[in-house]
mmCIF file of C-alpha atoms (C1' of nucleotides) in Angstrom:
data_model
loop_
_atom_site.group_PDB
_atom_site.id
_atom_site.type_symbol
_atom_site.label_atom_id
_atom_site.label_comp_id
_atom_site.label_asym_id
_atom_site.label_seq_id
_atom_site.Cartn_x
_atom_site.Cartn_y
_atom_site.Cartn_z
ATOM 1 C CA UNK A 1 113.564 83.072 79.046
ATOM 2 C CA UNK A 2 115.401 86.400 79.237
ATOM 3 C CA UNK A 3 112.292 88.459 78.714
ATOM 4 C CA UNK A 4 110.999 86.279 81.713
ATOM 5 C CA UNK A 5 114.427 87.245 83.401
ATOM 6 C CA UNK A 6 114.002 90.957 82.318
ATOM 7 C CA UNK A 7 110.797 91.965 84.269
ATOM 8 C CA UNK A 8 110.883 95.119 86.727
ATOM 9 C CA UNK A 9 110.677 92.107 89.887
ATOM 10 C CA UNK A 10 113.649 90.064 88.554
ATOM 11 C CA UNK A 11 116.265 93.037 88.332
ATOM 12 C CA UNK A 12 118.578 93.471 90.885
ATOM 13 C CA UNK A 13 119.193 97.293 89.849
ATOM 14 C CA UNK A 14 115.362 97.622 90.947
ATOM 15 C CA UNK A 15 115.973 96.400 93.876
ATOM 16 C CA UNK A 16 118.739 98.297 95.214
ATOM 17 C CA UNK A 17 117.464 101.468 93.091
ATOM 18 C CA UNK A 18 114.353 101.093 95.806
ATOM 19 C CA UNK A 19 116.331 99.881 99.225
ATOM 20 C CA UNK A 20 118.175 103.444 98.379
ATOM 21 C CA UNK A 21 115.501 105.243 97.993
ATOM 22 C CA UNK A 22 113.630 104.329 100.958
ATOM 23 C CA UNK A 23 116.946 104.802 103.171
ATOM 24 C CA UNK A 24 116.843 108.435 101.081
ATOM 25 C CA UNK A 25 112.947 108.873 101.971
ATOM 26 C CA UNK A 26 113.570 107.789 105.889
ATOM 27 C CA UNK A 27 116.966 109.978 106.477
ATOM 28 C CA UNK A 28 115.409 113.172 105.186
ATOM 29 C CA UNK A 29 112.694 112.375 107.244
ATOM 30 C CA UNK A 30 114.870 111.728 110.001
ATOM 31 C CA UNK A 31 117.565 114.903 109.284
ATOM 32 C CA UNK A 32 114.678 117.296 108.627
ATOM 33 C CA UNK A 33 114.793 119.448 112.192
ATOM 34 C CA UNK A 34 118.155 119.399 112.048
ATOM 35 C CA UNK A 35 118.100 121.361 108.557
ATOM 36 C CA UNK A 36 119.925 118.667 106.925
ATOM 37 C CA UNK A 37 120.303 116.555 103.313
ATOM 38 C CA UNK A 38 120.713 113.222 103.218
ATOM 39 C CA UNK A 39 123.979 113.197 101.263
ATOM 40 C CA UNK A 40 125.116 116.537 103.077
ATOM 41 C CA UNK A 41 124.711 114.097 106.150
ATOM 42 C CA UNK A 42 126.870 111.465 104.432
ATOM 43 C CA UNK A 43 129.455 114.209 103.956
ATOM 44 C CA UNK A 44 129.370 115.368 107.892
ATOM 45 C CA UNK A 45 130.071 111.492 107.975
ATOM 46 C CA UNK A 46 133.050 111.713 106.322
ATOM 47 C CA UNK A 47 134.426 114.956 108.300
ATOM 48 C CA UNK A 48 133.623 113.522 111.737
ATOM 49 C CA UNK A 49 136.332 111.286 110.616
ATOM 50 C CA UNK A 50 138.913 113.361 109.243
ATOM 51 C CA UNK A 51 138.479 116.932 109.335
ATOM 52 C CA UNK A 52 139.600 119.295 107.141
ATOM 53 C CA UNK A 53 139.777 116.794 103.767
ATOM 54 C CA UNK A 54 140.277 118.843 99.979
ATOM 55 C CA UNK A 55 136.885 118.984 97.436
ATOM 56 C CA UNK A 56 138.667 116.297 95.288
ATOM 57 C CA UNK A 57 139.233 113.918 99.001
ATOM 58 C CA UNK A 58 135.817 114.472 99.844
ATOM 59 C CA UNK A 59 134.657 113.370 96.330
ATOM 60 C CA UNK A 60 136.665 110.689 96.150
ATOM 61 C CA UNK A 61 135.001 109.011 99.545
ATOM 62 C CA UNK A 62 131.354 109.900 98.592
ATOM 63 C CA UNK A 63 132.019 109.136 94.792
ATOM 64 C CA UNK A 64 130.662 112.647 93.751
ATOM 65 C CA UNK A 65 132.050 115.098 91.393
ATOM 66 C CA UNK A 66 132.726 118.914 91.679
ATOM 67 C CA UNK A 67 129.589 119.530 89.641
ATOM 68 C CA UNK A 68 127.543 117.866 92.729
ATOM 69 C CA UNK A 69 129.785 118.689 95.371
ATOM 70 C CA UNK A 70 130.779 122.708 95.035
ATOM 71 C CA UNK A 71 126.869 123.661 95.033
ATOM 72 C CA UNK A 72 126.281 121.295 98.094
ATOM 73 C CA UNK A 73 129.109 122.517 100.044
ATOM 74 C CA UNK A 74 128.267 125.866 99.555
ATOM 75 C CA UNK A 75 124.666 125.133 101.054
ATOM 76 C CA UNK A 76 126.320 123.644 103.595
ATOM 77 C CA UNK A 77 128.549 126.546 104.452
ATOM 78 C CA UNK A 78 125.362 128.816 104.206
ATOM 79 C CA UNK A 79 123.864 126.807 107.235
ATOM 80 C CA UNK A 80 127.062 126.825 108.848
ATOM 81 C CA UNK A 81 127.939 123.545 108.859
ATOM 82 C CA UNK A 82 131.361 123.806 107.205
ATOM 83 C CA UNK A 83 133.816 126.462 106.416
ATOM 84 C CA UNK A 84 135.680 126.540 103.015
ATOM 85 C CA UNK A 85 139.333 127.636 102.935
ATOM 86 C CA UNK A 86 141.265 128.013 99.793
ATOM 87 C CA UNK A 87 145.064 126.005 100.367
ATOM 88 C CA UNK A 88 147.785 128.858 100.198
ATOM 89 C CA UNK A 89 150.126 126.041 99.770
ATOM 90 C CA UNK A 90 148.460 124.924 96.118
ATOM 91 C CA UNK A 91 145.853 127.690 95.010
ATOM 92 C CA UNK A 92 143.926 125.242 93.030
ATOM 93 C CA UNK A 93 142.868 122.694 96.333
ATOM 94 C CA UNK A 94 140.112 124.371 98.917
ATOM 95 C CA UNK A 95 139.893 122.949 102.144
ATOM 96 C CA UNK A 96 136.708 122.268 103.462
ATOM 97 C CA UNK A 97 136.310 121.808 107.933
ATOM 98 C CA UNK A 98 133.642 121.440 109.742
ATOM 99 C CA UNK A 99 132.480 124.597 112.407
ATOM 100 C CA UNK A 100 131.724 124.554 115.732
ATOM 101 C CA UNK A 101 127.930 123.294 114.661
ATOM 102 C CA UNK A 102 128.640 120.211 113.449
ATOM 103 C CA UNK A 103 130.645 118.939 116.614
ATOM 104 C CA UNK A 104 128.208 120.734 118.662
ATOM 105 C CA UNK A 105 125.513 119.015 117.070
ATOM 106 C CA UNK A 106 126.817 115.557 115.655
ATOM 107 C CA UNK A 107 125.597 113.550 119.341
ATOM 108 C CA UNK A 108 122.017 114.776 118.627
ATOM 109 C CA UNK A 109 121.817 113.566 115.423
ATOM 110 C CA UNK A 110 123.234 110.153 116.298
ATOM 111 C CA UNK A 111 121.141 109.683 118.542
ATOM 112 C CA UNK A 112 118.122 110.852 116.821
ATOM 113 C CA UNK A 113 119.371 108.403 113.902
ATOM 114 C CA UNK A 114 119.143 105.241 115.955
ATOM 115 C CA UNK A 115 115.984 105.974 117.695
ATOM 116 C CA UNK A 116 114.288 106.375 114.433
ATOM 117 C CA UNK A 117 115.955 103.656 112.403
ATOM 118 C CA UNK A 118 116.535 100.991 115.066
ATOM 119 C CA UNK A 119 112.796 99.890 114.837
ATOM 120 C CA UNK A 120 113.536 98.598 111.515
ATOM 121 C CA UNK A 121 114.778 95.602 113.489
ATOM 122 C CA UNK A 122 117.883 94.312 110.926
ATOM 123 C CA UNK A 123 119.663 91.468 112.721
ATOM 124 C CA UNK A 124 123.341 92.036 113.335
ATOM 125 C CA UNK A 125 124.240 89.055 110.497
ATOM 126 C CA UNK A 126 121.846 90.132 108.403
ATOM 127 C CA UNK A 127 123.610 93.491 108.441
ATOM 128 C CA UNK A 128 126.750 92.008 107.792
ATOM 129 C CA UNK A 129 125.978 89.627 105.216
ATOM 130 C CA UNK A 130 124.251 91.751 103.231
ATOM 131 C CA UNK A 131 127.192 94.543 103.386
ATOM 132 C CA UNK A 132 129.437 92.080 102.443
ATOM 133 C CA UNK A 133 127.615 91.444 99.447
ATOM 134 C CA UNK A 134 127.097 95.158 98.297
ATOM 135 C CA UNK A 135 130.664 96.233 98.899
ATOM 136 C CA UNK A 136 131.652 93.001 96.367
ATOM 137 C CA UNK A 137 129.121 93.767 94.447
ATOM 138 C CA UNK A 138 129.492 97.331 94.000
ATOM 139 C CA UNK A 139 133.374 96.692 93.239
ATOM 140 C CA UNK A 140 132.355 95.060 90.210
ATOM 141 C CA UNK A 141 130.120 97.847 89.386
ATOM 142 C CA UNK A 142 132.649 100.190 89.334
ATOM 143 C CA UNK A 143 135.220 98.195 87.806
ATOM 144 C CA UNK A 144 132.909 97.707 84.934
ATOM 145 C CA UNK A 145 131.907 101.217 84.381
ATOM 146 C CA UNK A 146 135.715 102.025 84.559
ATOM 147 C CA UNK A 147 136.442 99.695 81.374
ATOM 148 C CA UNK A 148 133.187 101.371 79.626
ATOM 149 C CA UNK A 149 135.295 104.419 80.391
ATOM 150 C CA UNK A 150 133.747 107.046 77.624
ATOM 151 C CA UNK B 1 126.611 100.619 121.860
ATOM 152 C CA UNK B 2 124.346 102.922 120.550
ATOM 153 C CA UNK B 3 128.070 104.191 118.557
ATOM 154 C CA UNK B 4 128.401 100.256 117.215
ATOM 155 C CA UNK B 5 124.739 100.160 115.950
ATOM 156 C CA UNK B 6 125.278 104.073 114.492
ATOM 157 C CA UNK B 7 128.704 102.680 112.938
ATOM 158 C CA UNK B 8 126.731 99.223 111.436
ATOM 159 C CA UNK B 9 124.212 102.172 110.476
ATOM 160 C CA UNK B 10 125.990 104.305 108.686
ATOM 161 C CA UNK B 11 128.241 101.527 106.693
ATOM 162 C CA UNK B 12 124.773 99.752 105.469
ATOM 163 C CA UNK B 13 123.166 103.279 104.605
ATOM 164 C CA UNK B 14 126.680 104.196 102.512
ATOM 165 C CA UNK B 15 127.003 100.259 101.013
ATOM 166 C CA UNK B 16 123.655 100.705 99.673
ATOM 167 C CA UNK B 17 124.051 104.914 98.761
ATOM 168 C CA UNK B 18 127.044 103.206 96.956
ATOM 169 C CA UNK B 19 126.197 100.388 94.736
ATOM 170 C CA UNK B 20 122.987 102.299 93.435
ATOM 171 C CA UNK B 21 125.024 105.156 91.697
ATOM 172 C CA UNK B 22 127.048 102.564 90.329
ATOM 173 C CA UNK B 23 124.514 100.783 88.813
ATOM 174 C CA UNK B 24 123.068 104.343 88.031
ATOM 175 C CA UNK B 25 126.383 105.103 86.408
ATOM 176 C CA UNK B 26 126.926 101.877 84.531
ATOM 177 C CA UNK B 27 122.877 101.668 82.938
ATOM 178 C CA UNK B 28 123.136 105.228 82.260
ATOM 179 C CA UNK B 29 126.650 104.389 79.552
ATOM 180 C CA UNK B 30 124.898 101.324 78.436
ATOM 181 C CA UNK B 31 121.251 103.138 77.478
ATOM 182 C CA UNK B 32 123.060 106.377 76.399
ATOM 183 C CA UNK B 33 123.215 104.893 72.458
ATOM 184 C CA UNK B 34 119.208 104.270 72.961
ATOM 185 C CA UNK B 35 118.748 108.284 74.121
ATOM 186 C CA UNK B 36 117.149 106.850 77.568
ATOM 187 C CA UNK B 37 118.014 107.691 80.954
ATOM 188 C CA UNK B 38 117.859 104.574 83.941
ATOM 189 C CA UNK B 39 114.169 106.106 85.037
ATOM 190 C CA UNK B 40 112.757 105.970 82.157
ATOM 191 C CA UNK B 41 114.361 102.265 81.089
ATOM 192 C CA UNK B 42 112.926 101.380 84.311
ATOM 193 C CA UNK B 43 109.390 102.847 83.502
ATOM 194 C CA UNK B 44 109.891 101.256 80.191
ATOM 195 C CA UNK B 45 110.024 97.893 82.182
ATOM 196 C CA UNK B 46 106.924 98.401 83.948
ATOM 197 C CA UNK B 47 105.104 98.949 80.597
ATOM 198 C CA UNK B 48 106.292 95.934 78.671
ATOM 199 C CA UNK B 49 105.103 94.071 81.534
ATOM 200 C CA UNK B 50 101.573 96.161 81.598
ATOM 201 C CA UNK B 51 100.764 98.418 79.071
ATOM 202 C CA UNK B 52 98.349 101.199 79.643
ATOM 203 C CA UNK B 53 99.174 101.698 83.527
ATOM 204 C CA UNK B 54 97.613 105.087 84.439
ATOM 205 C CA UNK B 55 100.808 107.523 86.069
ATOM 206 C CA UNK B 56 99.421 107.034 89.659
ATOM 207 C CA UNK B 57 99.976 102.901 88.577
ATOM 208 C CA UNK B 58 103.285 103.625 87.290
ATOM 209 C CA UNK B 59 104.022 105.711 90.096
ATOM 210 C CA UNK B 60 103.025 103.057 92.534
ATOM 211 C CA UNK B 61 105.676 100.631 91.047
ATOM 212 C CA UNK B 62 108.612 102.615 90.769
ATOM 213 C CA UNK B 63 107.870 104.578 93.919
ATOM 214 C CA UNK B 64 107.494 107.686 92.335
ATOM 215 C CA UNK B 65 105.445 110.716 92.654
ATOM 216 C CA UNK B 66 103.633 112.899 89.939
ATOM 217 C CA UNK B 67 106.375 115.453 91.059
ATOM 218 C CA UNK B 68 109.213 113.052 89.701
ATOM 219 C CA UNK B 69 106.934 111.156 86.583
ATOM 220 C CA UNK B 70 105.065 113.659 85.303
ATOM 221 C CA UNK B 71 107.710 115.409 83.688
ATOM 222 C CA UNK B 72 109.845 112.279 83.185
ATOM 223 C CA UNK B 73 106.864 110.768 81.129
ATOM 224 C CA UNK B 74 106.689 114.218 79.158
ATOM 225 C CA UNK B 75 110.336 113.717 77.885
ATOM 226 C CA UNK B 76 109.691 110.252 77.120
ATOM 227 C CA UNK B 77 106.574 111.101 75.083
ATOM 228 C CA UNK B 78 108.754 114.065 73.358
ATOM 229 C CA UNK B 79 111.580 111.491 72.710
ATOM 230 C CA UNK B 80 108.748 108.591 70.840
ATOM 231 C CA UNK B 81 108.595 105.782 73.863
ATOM 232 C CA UNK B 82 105.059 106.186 74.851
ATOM 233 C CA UNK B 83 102.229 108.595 74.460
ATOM 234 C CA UNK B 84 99.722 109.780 77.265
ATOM 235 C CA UNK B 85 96.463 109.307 77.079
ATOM 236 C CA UNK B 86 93.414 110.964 79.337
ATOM 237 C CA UNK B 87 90.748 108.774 80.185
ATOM 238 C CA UNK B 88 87.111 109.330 78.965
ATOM 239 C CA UNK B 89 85.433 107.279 81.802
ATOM 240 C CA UNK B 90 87.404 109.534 84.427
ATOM 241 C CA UNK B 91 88.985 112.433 83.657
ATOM 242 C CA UNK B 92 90.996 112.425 86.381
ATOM 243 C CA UNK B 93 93.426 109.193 84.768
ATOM 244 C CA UNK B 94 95.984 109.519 82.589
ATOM 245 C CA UNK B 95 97.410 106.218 80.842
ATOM 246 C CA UNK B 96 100.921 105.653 79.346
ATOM 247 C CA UNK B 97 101.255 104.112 76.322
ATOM 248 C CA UNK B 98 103.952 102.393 74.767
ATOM 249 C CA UNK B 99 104.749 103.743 71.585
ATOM 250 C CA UNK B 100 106.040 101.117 68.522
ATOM 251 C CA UNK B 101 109.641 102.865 68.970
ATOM 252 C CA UNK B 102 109.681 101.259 72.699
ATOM 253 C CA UNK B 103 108.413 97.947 71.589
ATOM 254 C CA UNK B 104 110.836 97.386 68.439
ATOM 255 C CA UNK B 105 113.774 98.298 70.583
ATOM 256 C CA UNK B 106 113.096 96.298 73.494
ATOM 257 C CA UNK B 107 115.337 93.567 72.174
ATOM 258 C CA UNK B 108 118.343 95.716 71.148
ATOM 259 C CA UNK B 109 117.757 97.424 74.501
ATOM 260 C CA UNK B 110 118.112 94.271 76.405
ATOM 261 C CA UNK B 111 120.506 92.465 74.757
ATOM 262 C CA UNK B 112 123.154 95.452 75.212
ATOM 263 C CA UNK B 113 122.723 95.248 78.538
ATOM 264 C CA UNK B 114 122.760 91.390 79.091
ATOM 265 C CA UNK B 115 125.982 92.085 77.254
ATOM 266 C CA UNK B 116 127.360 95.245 79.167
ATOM 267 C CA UNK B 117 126.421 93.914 82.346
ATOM 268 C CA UNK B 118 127.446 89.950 82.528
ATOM 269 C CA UNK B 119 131.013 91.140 82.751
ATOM 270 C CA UNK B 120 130.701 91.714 86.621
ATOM 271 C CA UNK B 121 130.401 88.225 86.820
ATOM 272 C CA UNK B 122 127.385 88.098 89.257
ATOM 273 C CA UNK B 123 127.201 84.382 90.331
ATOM 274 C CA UNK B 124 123.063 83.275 90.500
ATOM 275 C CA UNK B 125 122.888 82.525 93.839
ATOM 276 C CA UNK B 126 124.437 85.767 95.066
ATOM 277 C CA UNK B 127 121.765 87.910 93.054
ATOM 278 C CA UNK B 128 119.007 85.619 94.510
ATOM 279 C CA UNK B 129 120.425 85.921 97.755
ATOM 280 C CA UNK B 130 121.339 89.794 97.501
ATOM 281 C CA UNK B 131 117.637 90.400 96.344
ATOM 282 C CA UNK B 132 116.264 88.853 98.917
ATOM 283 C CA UNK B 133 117.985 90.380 101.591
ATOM 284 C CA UNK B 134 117.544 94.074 99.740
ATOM 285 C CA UNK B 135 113.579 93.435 99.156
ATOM 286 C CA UNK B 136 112.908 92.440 102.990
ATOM 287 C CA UNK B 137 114.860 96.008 103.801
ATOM 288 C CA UNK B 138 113.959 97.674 101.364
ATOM 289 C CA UNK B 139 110.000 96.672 103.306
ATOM 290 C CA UNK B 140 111.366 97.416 106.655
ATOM 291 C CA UNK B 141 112.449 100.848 105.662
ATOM 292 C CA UNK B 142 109.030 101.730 103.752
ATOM 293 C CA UNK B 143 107.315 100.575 106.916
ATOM 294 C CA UNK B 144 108.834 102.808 109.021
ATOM 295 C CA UNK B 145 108.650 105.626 106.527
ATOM 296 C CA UNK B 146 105.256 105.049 106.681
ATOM 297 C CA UNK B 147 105.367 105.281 110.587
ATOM 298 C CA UNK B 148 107.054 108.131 111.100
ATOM 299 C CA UNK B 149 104.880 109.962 108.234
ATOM 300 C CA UNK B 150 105.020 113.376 108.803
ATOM 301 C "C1'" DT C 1 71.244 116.924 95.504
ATOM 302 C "C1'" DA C 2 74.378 120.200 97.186
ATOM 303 C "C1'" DA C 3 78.369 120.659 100.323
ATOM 304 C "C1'" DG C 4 82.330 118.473 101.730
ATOM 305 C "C1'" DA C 5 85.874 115.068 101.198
ATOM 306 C "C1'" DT C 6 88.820 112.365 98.316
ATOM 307 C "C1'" DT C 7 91.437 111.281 94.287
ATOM 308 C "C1'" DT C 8 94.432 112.215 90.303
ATOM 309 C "C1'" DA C 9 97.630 115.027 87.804
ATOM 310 C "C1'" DA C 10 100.082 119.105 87.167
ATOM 311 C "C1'" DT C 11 103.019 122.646 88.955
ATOM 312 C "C1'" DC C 12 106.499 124.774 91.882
ATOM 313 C "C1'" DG C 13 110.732 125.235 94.627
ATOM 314 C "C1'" DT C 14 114.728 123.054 96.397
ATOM 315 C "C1'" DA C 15 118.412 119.784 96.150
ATOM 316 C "C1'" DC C 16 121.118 116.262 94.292
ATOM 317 C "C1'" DA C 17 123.770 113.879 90.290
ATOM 318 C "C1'" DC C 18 126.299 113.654 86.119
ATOM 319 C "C1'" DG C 19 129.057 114.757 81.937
ATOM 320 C "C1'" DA C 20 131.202 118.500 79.539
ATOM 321 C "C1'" DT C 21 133.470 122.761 79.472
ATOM 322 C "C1'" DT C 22 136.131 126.475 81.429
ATOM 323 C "C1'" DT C 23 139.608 128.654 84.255
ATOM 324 C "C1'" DA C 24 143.515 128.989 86.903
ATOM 325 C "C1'" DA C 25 147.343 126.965 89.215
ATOM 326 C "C1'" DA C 26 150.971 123.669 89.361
ATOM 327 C "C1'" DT C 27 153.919 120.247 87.183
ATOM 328 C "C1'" DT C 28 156.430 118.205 83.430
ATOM 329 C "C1'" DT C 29 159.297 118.357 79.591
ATOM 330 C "C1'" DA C 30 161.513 119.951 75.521
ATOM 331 C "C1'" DT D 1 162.600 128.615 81.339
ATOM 332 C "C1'" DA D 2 158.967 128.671 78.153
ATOM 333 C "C1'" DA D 3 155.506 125.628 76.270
ATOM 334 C "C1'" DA D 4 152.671 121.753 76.885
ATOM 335 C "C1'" DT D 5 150.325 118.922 80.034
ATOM 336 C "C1'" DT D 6 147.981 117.840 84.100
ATOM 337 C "C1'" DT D 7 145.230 118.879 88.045
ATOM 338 C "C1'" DA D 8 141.529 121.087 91.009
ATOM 339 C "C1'" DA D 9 137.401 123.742 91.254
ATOM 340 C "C1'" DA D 10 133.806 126.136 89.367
ATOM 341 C "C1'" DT D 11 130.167 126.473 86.073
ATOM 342 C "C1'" DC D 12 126.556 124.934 82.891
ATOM 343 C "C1'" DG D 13 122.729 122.133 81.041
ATOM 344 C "C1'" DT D 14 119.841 118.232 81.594
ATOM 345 C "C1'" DG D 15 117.381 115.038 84.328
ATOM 346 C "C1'" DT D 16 115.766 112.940 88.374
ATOM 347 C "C1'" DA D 17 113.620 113.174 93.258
ATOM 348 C "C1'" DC D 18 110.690 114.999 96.835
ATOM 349 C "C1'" DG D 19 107.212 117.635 99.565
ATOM 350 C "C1'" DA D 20 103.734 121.115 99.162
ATOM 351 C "C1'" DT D 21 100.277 123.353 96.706
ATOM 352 C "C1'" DT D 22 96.796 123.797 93.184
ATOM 353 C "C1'" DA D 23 93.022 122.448 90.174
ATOM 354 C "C1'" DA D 24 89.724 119.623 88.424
ATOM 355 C "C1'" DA D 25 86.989 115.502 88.518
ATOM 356 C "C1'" DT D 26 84.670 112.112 91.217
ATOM 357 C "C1'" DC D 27 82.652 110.235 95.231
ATOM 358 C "C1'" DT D 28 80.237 110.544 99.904
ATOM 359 C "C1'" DT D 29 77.022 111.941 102.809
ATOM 360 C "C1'" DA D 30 74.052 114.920 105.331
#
DNA sequence: TAAGATTTAATCGTACACGATTTAAATTTA
DNA sequence: TAAATTTAAATCGTGTACGATTAAATCTTA
């Protein structure tokens, strides 16, 4: 009964381990010509809407640590994407904004985005549902690994 | 329009980017004790379903290349979970093997985690429901990786 | 049957992702 | 205010992930 419950097609993790895959698989796909990541994507994302946001900020929306995040950034600021700026107000914080590329180039790659995913037909309620689920879902997630804490 | 689809876009792409490094973060505490990584509990899944898979039939469930398994199966084999194997009939093949370590710790394995992970509180109907609706995207999004291939 | 195509793994280079440690700056407190 | 603590980034080591290439075995077909 729980080794019937406990195959690879039962687990939820699976599932969700493979939806993000295949959203991994299609946005690099997608991001390619642009020279792009999917998670350095995710982080242009997050600038669009507020510019100028500290390492530890940016971290905290995307849920990544400096040990993901300063290497990324940096390959990011190679391709000019972003600019780093150390805070002369706290020494320790470094600002990270966006340069004139990203604006320049953020309606391209919107619209590139929905041309290439918009085939995948997902209803409008479907969409919602489901998010409304995940967000739940992955509250209890992280609740739970924060009382595993260590 | 083409903003409220990118917006609905973007929130499902981040819900999903989400919940799988919490479940990535919460599997990864609970298998720690075991010295197994999620990947390779995964893989070790697969095998107590089917033992013997060759890597391209392991690959093929977990939607991973010889790029990603190939070395993953190497640690596992260093670590005492399964042993490789290269077909006499075709030379080509290589199966996977569980090893007895894998087979008398399946229970302890699954029983922490029925233990670390019931604390979320996942109601049946939502994970039926929330599978569901992941598998059927988790298709649409493979089929139009597979149309945009390269 | 020999040349060409296909299949299977292995290897390589790049890029996350994470926990642990280190370093330096800022804050708290004794 | 000096010492202890906390905070923010950077760095390090390990382990996925992926596409591209390579190498060897097998299969197809002219």
């Amino acid at each position: 009964m729980l080794d019937d419950f406990f195959t690879l097609e039962n687990q939820l993790c699976f599932s969700i381990y493979e939806a993000s895959s295949q959203f991994n698989k299609l946005y690099a796909k997608v991001l390619q010509p642009f020279g792009l990541t999917y998670p350095q994507y995710l982080a242009l994302l997050v600038l669009w809407e507020k510019d100028g946001l500290t390492a530890k900020e940016l971290g905290n929306r995307l849920n990544l640590g400096t040990g993901t995040l300063t290497p990324m950034i940096k390959r990011m600021e190679a391709n000019d994407w972003v600019r780093r700026e150390r805070s002369t107000v706290d020494e320790r914080k470094v600002s990270i904004y966006l340069q004139p590329k990203a604006l320049k180039e953020k309606q391209a790659i919107i619209t590139k985005i929905s041309a290439d995913v918009k085939p995948c037909n997902i209803e409008f309620e479907e969409y919602e549902e489901l998010m409304n689920q995940l967000n739940l879902l992955q509250k209890k997630l992280k609740q739970q690994n924060e009382s595993l804490r260590k």
